[in-house]
Amino acid sequence: MPSVHAISYELLRRQGIAKIFGNPGSNELPFLKGMPADFEYILGLHEGVVTGMADGYALASGKPAFVNLHAAAGTGNAMGALTNAWYSHSPLVLTAGQQARSMIGVESMLANVDAPQLPRPLVKWSYEPACAEDTPRALSQAIHSANARPRGPVYVSIPHDDWQRETGDDARHLLARELHQAGAPQVAQVEQLALRLQSANNPVLVLGPEVDAEQANALAVALAERLKMPVWVAPSASRCPFPNRHPCFRGVLPAAIAGITEQLEGHDLVVVVGAPVFRYHKYAPGHYLPDGARLIHVTSDADEAARAPMGEAYVGSVHAMLEALLPHLQPSERPMPEALPAPGGVADEESRMAPANVFEAVNALAPKDAIYVKEATSTVEIFWERVEMRHPGSYFFPAAGGLGFGLPAAVGVQLARPERQVIALVGDGSANYAITALWSAAQYRVPVIFIILKNGTYGALRGFARHMQAEDAPGLDVPDIDFCALAKGYGVETVCASNRERLEAALTKGLAMDAPLLIEVPTLQT
Ligand code: TZD
Ligand code: CA
C-alpha cells in the first residue's frame, strides 16, 4: 500500500504541479522529506512573499499553484496576500503543516487550533482531513476546487504524522480524476443578449480581469469593433483585458460611484464583461448609472452577479458567451470611436524623474510582449496612458489593493512565463511589505527588472488625504530608504538612475541580463 506521501506527490504530478512555493517549519518536514527530484521547491523568506509568488505564478500560468505554509503563524503571515488572491480568482492550493494528531488537543507548540477557520473568509474551501487516509483525497478536492470556475484559493491543514501512514487501495482512483466544466451558454440567452446589444443606440463595453484570465481579449476586440463601441476597463483594474492603444479604448473607469456615472453619461446600454459591478474605492456617492441606461453583466462568478446593486446578469464562461454572441451580431453603422490623443510631454527635475517619463522610457525600450507587474499606487492612470499593452497577460496589479504583491508576484509571473520579460514597477512604499522577494529572485536567478519609483511618500494616501480633508494625518511619508543597499543585501544587482539617460542605460542592461536587476529611480510626487 503506498504512503500518503507517495500518493500525494503522484497526485500533484498528475495535476501538472511541479513547483512548491513554501516556507518550512518542523510540521512541514515530513512532507518535504524525500521530495521527488522532478519537483522544485521555491523558498520565500516570509509567507506573504511565498503566497505572492504563487499568486503571480497561478495568474500568469492559468494553472493551480501549490503553497506549503507553516502552521498558524505562517498562515497568518499569508493572509494579506490572500486578500489579493481571493479577488483575482487565483487558483492557489494552500497547505499548512499541523501538529501530530495526538498533540493538537493539548495545544502543543505549533498546533493550529481550529485550523480550517483561520484563513476564512478568503478561501473557497478550508479543511483538515479527519484521518490520515483522507489526506490524498482532500488534496485532490483542493486542486479541483481551486481550479473550478469561479476559481480561488483553498486551504488544507495536514497533521505531520499523516505523511508516513499508508493509504487505502482506492486512493489510486484519485490519480485519474479530471473535472470538466461545461461552459456553453443557452441559445435563447445568447439571442436575447444579441438583440439588446444590436438595438441599443449608444452601447458601451466595460471589461474586467476575467476577460484576460480566460484569454478572451481577442473576442472582446472583435465585439467592440463589430458594434463600434467605446471600451472602458472596469475600475480597480488588476489585469489588462483590452489593447490600450486600440481606437475603441477609453481608459480605466474611476473607482467611485459618481465618477463612473459621469464617464458613462449618454450611453443607453452598459455591458460589463468579466468584472464585478463594480469595485469602487473612493467614497463619492451618486447614482449607480446615468439616467436611462441599463446594465448587462456577464460573469462566471454567481456571487459577483448576485451582489451587484443594479443590472441584469448572465452567469457563465465569459469566453464561451463572447464566442457564442459574435456570430449573432451585425456590424454597426456607427462611426468607429476615435483613438485617444497621445498625452503631452512633462518635465523632469534635475535629479528626479516625472513618473510619466519613467513609463515613456520603459515603453520605448521594453519588448512588445513585456509583462508589467504594477504596484505604485499614485501613478496607475499615468501608466495606462504611457505604456502600450498588446497581448493577453500583460498586466498584473494587486486585486484587493493589498500591498506586498508587486515584488513577489513579479517573481512568480516570470517563473511562469520565462519567454517574456517581466518588469515590476513598484512604489517605495509598497516595496517594503515583501522586500525579501528580492532574495528569492536572486537565488533562483529570476530575471525580473524591478523599478522602484522613489518619491519618498505614500503618494496615493496623499491624494486621499486631500480628498478626505485629512492632510495633517501622520505616517504618510517614507523618506530615507536606500533600495540599492537593500537589494544588494539580498543579492540583487542594482543601479540608481536619476535621469532618463541613466534609466535607459539601466533598462538596456537589465534586458540583456539573465538575473534580476533593481533600478531605483527618484521620482516627483504627482
Ligand atoms: N497596507 C497594505 C497591506 N495595503 C495597503 N493598501 C495599505 C497599507 C494602504 N496604502 C494604499 O492603499 S496605497 C499606499 C498605502 C500605504 C501607498 C503606497 O505607496 P507607494 O506608491 O510608494 O507604493 P505611491 O505611488 O507613492 O502611492
Ligand atoms: Ca511612494
PDB file of C-alpha atoms in Angstrom, residues 291-429:
ATOM      1  CA  ASP A 291     -30.435  58.236 -16.395  1.00  0.00           C
ATOM      2  CA  GLY A 292     -31.947  55.942 -18.989  1.00  0.00           C
ATOM      3  CA  ALA A 293     -29.065  53.461 -19.043  1.00  0.00           C
ATOM      4  CA  ARG A 294     -29.497  49.750 -18.433  1.00  0.00           C
ATOM      5  CA  LEU A 295     -26.697  47.422 -17.458  1.00  0.00           C
ATOM      6  CA  ILE A 296     -25.931  43.877 -18.555  1.00  0.00           C
ATOM      7  CA  HIS A 297     -23.403  41.846 -16.633  1.00  0.00           C
ATOM      8  CA  VAL A 298     -21.591  38.733 -17.885  1.00  0.00           C
ATOM      9  CA  THR A 299     -19.503  36.875 -15.315  1.00  0.00           C
ATOM     10  CA  SER A 300     -18.624  33.338 -14.288  1.00  0.00           C
ATOM     11  CA  ASP A 301     -18.962  34.283 -10.615  1.00  0.00           C
ATOM     12  CA  ALA A 302     -22.518  33.858  -9.336  1.00  0.00           C
ATOM     13  CA  ASP A 303     -21.701  35.746  -6.107  1.00  0.00           C
ATOM     14  CA  GLU A 304     -20.371  38.659  -8.111  1.00  0.00           C
ATOM     15  CA  ALA A 305     -23.595  38.652 -10.116  1.00  0.00           C
ATOM     16  CA  ALA A 306     -25.796  38.353  -7.031  1.00  0.00           C
ATOM     17  CA  ARG A 307     -24.224  41.202  -5.066  1.00  0.00           C
ATOM     18  CA  ALA A 308     -24.345  43.805  -7.865  1.00  0.00           C
ATOM     19  CA  PRO A 309     -26.696  46.659  -6.950  1.00  0.00           C
ATOM     20  CA  MET A 310     -28.045  47.016 -10.492  1.00  0.00           C
ATOM     21  CA  GLY A 311     -28.296  45.304 -13.844  1.00  0.00           C
ATOM     22  CA  GLU A 312     -29.245  42.005 -15.353  1.00  0.00           C
ATOM     23  CA  ALA A 313     -26.647  39.236 -15.119  1.00  0.00           C
ATOM     24  CA  TYR A 314     -25.697  36.257 -17.252  1.00  0.00           C
ATOM     25  CA  VAL A 315     -23.623  33.775 -15.269  1.00  0.00           C
ATOM     26  CA  GLY A 316     -21.285  31.514 -17.201  1.00  0.00           C
ATOM     27  CA  SER A 317     -17.983  31.405 -19.031  1.00  0.00           C
ATOM     28  CA  VAL A 318     -17.203  34.862 -20.436  1.00  0.00           C
ATOM     29  CA  HIS A 319     -15.129  33.269 -23.196  1.00  0.00           C
ATOM     30  CA  ALA A 320     -17.968  30.980 -24.254  1.00  0.00           C
ATOM     31  CA  MET A 321     -20.509  33.803 -24.058  1.00  0.00           C
ATOM     32  CA  LEU A 322     -18.464  36.182 -26.239  1.00  0.00           C
ATOM     33  CA  GLU A 323     -17.702  33.417 -28.691  1.00  0.00           C
ATOM     34  CA  ALA A 324     -21.362  32.458 -28.972  1.00  0.00           C
ATOM     35  CA  LEU A 325     -22.507  36.075 -29.202  1.00  0.00           C
ATOM     36  CA  LEU A 326     -20.330  37.286 -32.079  1.00  0.00           C
ATOM     37  CA  PRO A 327     -21.992  35.321 -34.929  1.00  0.00           C
ATOM     38  CA  HIS A 328     -25.341  36.852 -33.911  1.00  0.00           C
ATOM     39  CA  LEU A 329     -24.189  40.456 -34.311  1.00  0.00           C
ATOM     40  CA  GLN A 330     -24.326  42.538 -37.490  1.00  0.00           C
ATOM     41  CA  PRO A 331     -21.668  45.236 -37.934  1.00  0.00           C
ATOM     42  CA  SER A 332     -22.944  48.583 -36.686  1.00  0.00           C
ATOM     43  CA  GLU A 333     -23.290  51.591 -38.990  1.00  0.00           C
ATOM     44  CA  ARG A 334     -21.939  53.890 -36.275  1.00  0.00           C
ATOM     45  CA  PRO A 335     -18.553  55.511 -36.902  1.00  0.00           C
ATOM     46  CA  MET A 336     -15.596  53.838 -35.206  1.00  0.00           C
ATOM     47  CA  PRO A 337     -14.591  55.641 -31.979  1.00  0.00           C
ATOM     48  CA  GLU A 338     -11.524  57.805 -32.396  1.00  0.00           C
ATOM     49  CA  ALA A 339      -8.283  56.880 -30.702  1.00  0.00           C
ATOM     50  CA  LEU A 340      -7.379  58.901 -27.602  1.00  0.00           C
ATOM     51  CA  PRO A 341      -4.894  61.716 -28.218  1.00  0.00           C
ATOM     52  CA  ALA A 342      -1.337  60.995 -27.117  1.00  0.00           C
ATOM     53  CA  PRO A 343      -0.624  62.608 -23.725  1.00  0.00           C
ATOM     54  CA  GLY A 344       1.595  65.694 -23.729  1.00  0.00           C
ATOM     55  CA  GLY A 345       5.163  65.912 -22.504  1.00  0.00           C
ATOM     56  CA  VAL A 346       6.095  66.642 -18.893  1.00  0.00           C
ATOM     57  CA  ALA A 347       9.357  67.930 -17.473  1.00  0.00           C
ATOM     58  CA  ASP A 348      11.768  66.109 -15.161  1.00  0.00           C
ATOM     59  CA  GLU A 349      13.716  67.900 -12.435  1.00  0.00           C
ATOM     60  CA  GLU A 350      17.486  67.915 -12.089  1.00  0.00           C
ATOM     61  CA  SER A 351      17.752  64.565 -10.333  1.00  0.00           C
ATOM     62  CA  ARG A 352      14.129  63.397 -10.105  1.00  0.00           C
ATOM     63  CA  MET A 353      12.070  61.978 -12.938  1.00  0.00           C
ATOM     64  CA  ALA A 354       8.394  62.568 -13.617  1.00  0.00           C
ATOM     65  CA  PRO A 355       6.705  59.129 -13.393  1.00  0.00           C
ATOM     66  CA  ALA A 356       5.306  59.749 -16.907  1.00  0.00           C
ATOM     67  CA  ASN A 357       8.847  59.875 -18.255  1.00  0.00           C
ATOM     68  CA  VAL A 358       9.845  56.707 -16.394  1.00  0.00           C
ATOM     69  CA  PHE A 359       6.971  54.932 -18.136  1.00  0.00           C
ATOM     70  CA  GLU A 360       7.809  56.507 -21.507  1.00  0.00           C
ATOM     71  CA  ALA A 361      11.357  55.185 -21.225  1.00  0.00           C
ATOM     72  CA  VAL A 362      10.123  51.728 -20.257  1.00  0.00           C
ATOM     73  CA  ASN A 363       7.618  51.724 -23.108  1.00  0.00           C
ATOM     74  CA  ALA A 364      10.284  52.733 -25.618  1.00  0.00           C
ATOM     75  CA  LEU A 365      12.760  50.023 -24.646  1.00  0.00           C
ATOM     76  CA  ALA A 366      10.706  47.079 -23.380  1.00  0.00           C
ATOM     77  CA  PRO A 367       9.887  44.191 -25.706  1.00  0.00           C
ATOM     78  CA  LYS A 368       6.386  44.463 -27.206  1.00  0.00           C
ATOM     79  CA  ASP A 369       5.196  41.468 -25.213  1.00  0.00           C
ATOM     80  CA  ALA A 370       6.689  42.564 -21.871  1.00  0.00           C
ATOM     81  CA  ILE A 371       4.627  41.790 -18.764  1.00  0.00           C
ATOM     82  CA  TYR A 372       4.128  44.580 -16.241  1.00  0.00           C
ATOM     83  CA  VAL A 373       3.547  43.957 -12.563  1.00  0.00           C
ATOM     84  CA  LYS A 374       2.483  47.303 -11.170  1.00  0.00           C
ATOM     85  CA  GLU A 375       2.332  48.380  -7.550  1.00  0.00           C
ATOM     86  CA  ALA A 376       2.947  52.102  -7.409  1.00  0.00           C
ATOM     87  CA  THR A 377      -0.423  53.374  -6.415  1.00  0.00           C
ATOM     88  CA  SER A 378      -0.399  57.075  -7.276  1.00  0.00           C
ATOM     89  CA  THR A 379       0.702  56.547 -10.876  1.00  0.00           C
ATOM     90  CA  VAL A 380      -1.773  53.981 -12.185  1.00  0.00           C
ATOM     91  CA  GLU A 381      -3.538  56.348 -14.567  1.00  0.00           C
ATOM     92  CA  ILE A 382      -0.274  57.755 -15.908  1.00  0.00           C
ATOM     93  CA  PHE A 383       0.978  54.226 -16.503  1.00  0.00           C
ATOM     94  CA  TRP A 384      -2.089  53.231 -18.568  1.00  0.00           C
ATOM     95  CA  GLU A 385      -1.636  56.375 -20.678  1.00  0.00           C
ATOM     96  CA  ARG A 386       2.040  55.864 -21.363  1.00  0.00           C
ATOM     97  CA  VAL A 387       2.677  52.129 -21.644  1.00  0.00           C
ATOM     98  CA  GLU A 388       1.274  50.131 -24.517  1.00  0.00           C
ATOM     99  CA  MET A 389      -0.063  46.654 -23.739  1.00  0.00           C
ATOM    100  CA  ARG A 390      -0.988  44.470 -26.665  1.00  0.00           C
ATOM    101  CA  HIS A 391      -1.134  40.852 -25.545  1.00  0.00           C
ATOM    102  CA  PRO A 392      -3.140  38.811 -23.021  1.00  0.00           C
ATOM    103  CA  GLY A 393      -1.468  38.519 -19.635  1.00  0.00           C
ATOM    104  CA  SER A 394       0.470  41.790 -19.918  1.00  0.00           C
ATOM    105  CA  TYR A 395      -0.504  43.459 -16.630  1.00  0.00           C
ATOM    106  CA  PHE A 396      -0.978  42.446 -13.003  1.00  0.00           C
ATOM    107  CA  PHE A 397      -1.939  44.746 -10.118  1.00  0.00           C
ATOM    108  CA  PRO A 398      -2.989  43.666  -6.589  1.00  0.00           C
ATOM    109  CA  ALA A 399      -6.674  42.824  -6.997  1.00  0.00           C
ATOM    110  CA  ALA A 400      -7.611  43.836  -3.451  1.00  0.00           C
ATOM    111  CA  GLY A 401      -5.054  46.634  -3.194  1.00  0.00           C
ATOM    112  CA  GLY A 402      -3.192  44.628  -0.539  1.00  0.00           C
ATOM    113  CA  LEU A 403       0.378  45.881  -0.765  1.00  0.00           C
ATOM    114  CA  GLY A 404       3.201  43.357  -0.794  1.00  0.00           C
ATOM    115  CA  PHE A 405       2.061  41.871  -4.095  1.00  0.00           C
ATOM    116  CA  GLY A 406       4.367  43.588  -6.578  1.00  0.00           C
ATOM    117  CA  LEU A 407       7.808  42.182  -5.868  1.00  0.00           C
ATOM    118  CA  PRO A 408       6.822  38.539  -5.163  1.00  0.00           C
ATOM    119  CA  ALA A 409       4.148  38.383  -7.875  1.00  0.00           C
ATOM    120  CA  ALA A 410       6.703  39.607 -10.417  1.00  0.00           C
ATOM    121  CA  VAL A 411       8.965  36.702  -9.446  1.00  0.00           C
ATOM    122  CA  GLY A 412       6.063  34.234  -9.778  1.00  0.00           C
ATOM    123  CA  VAL A 413       4.924  35.671 -13.123  1.00  0.00           C
ATOM    124  CA  GLN A 414       8.469  35.467 -14.503  1.00  0.00           C
ATOM    125  CA  LEU A 415       8.783  31.840 -13.330  1.00  0.00           C
ATOM    126  CA  ALA A 416       5.544  31.028 -15.158  1.00  0.00           C
ATOM    127  CA  ARG A 417       6.482  32.987 -18.308  1.00  0.00           C
ATOM    128  CA  PRO A 418      10.241  32.661 -18.830  1.00  0.00           C
ATOM    129  CA  GLU A 419       9.866  33.608 -22.514  1.00  0.00           C
ATOM    130  CA  ARG A 420       8.504  37.113 -21.741  1.00  0.00           C
ATOM    131  CA  GLN A 421      10.350  39.889 -19.870  1.00  0.00           C
ATOM    132  CA  VAL A 422       8.691  40.828 -16.596  1.00  0.00           C
ATOM    133  CA  ILE A 423       9.079  44.440 -15.488  1.00  0.00           C
ATOM    134  CA  ALA A 424       7.916  45.267 -11.969  1.00  0.00           C
ATOM    135  CA  LEU A 425       7.064  48.919 -11.282  1.00  0.00           C
ATOM    136  CA  VAL A 426       6.804  49.249  -7.537  1.00  0.00           C
ATOM    137  CA  GLY A 427       6.491  52.255  -5.226  1.00  0.00           C
ATOM    138  CA  ASP A 428       8.951  52.991  -2.435  1.00  0.00           C
ATOM    139  CA  GLY A 429       6.081  52.387   0.000  1.00  0.00           C
TER     140      GLY A 429
END
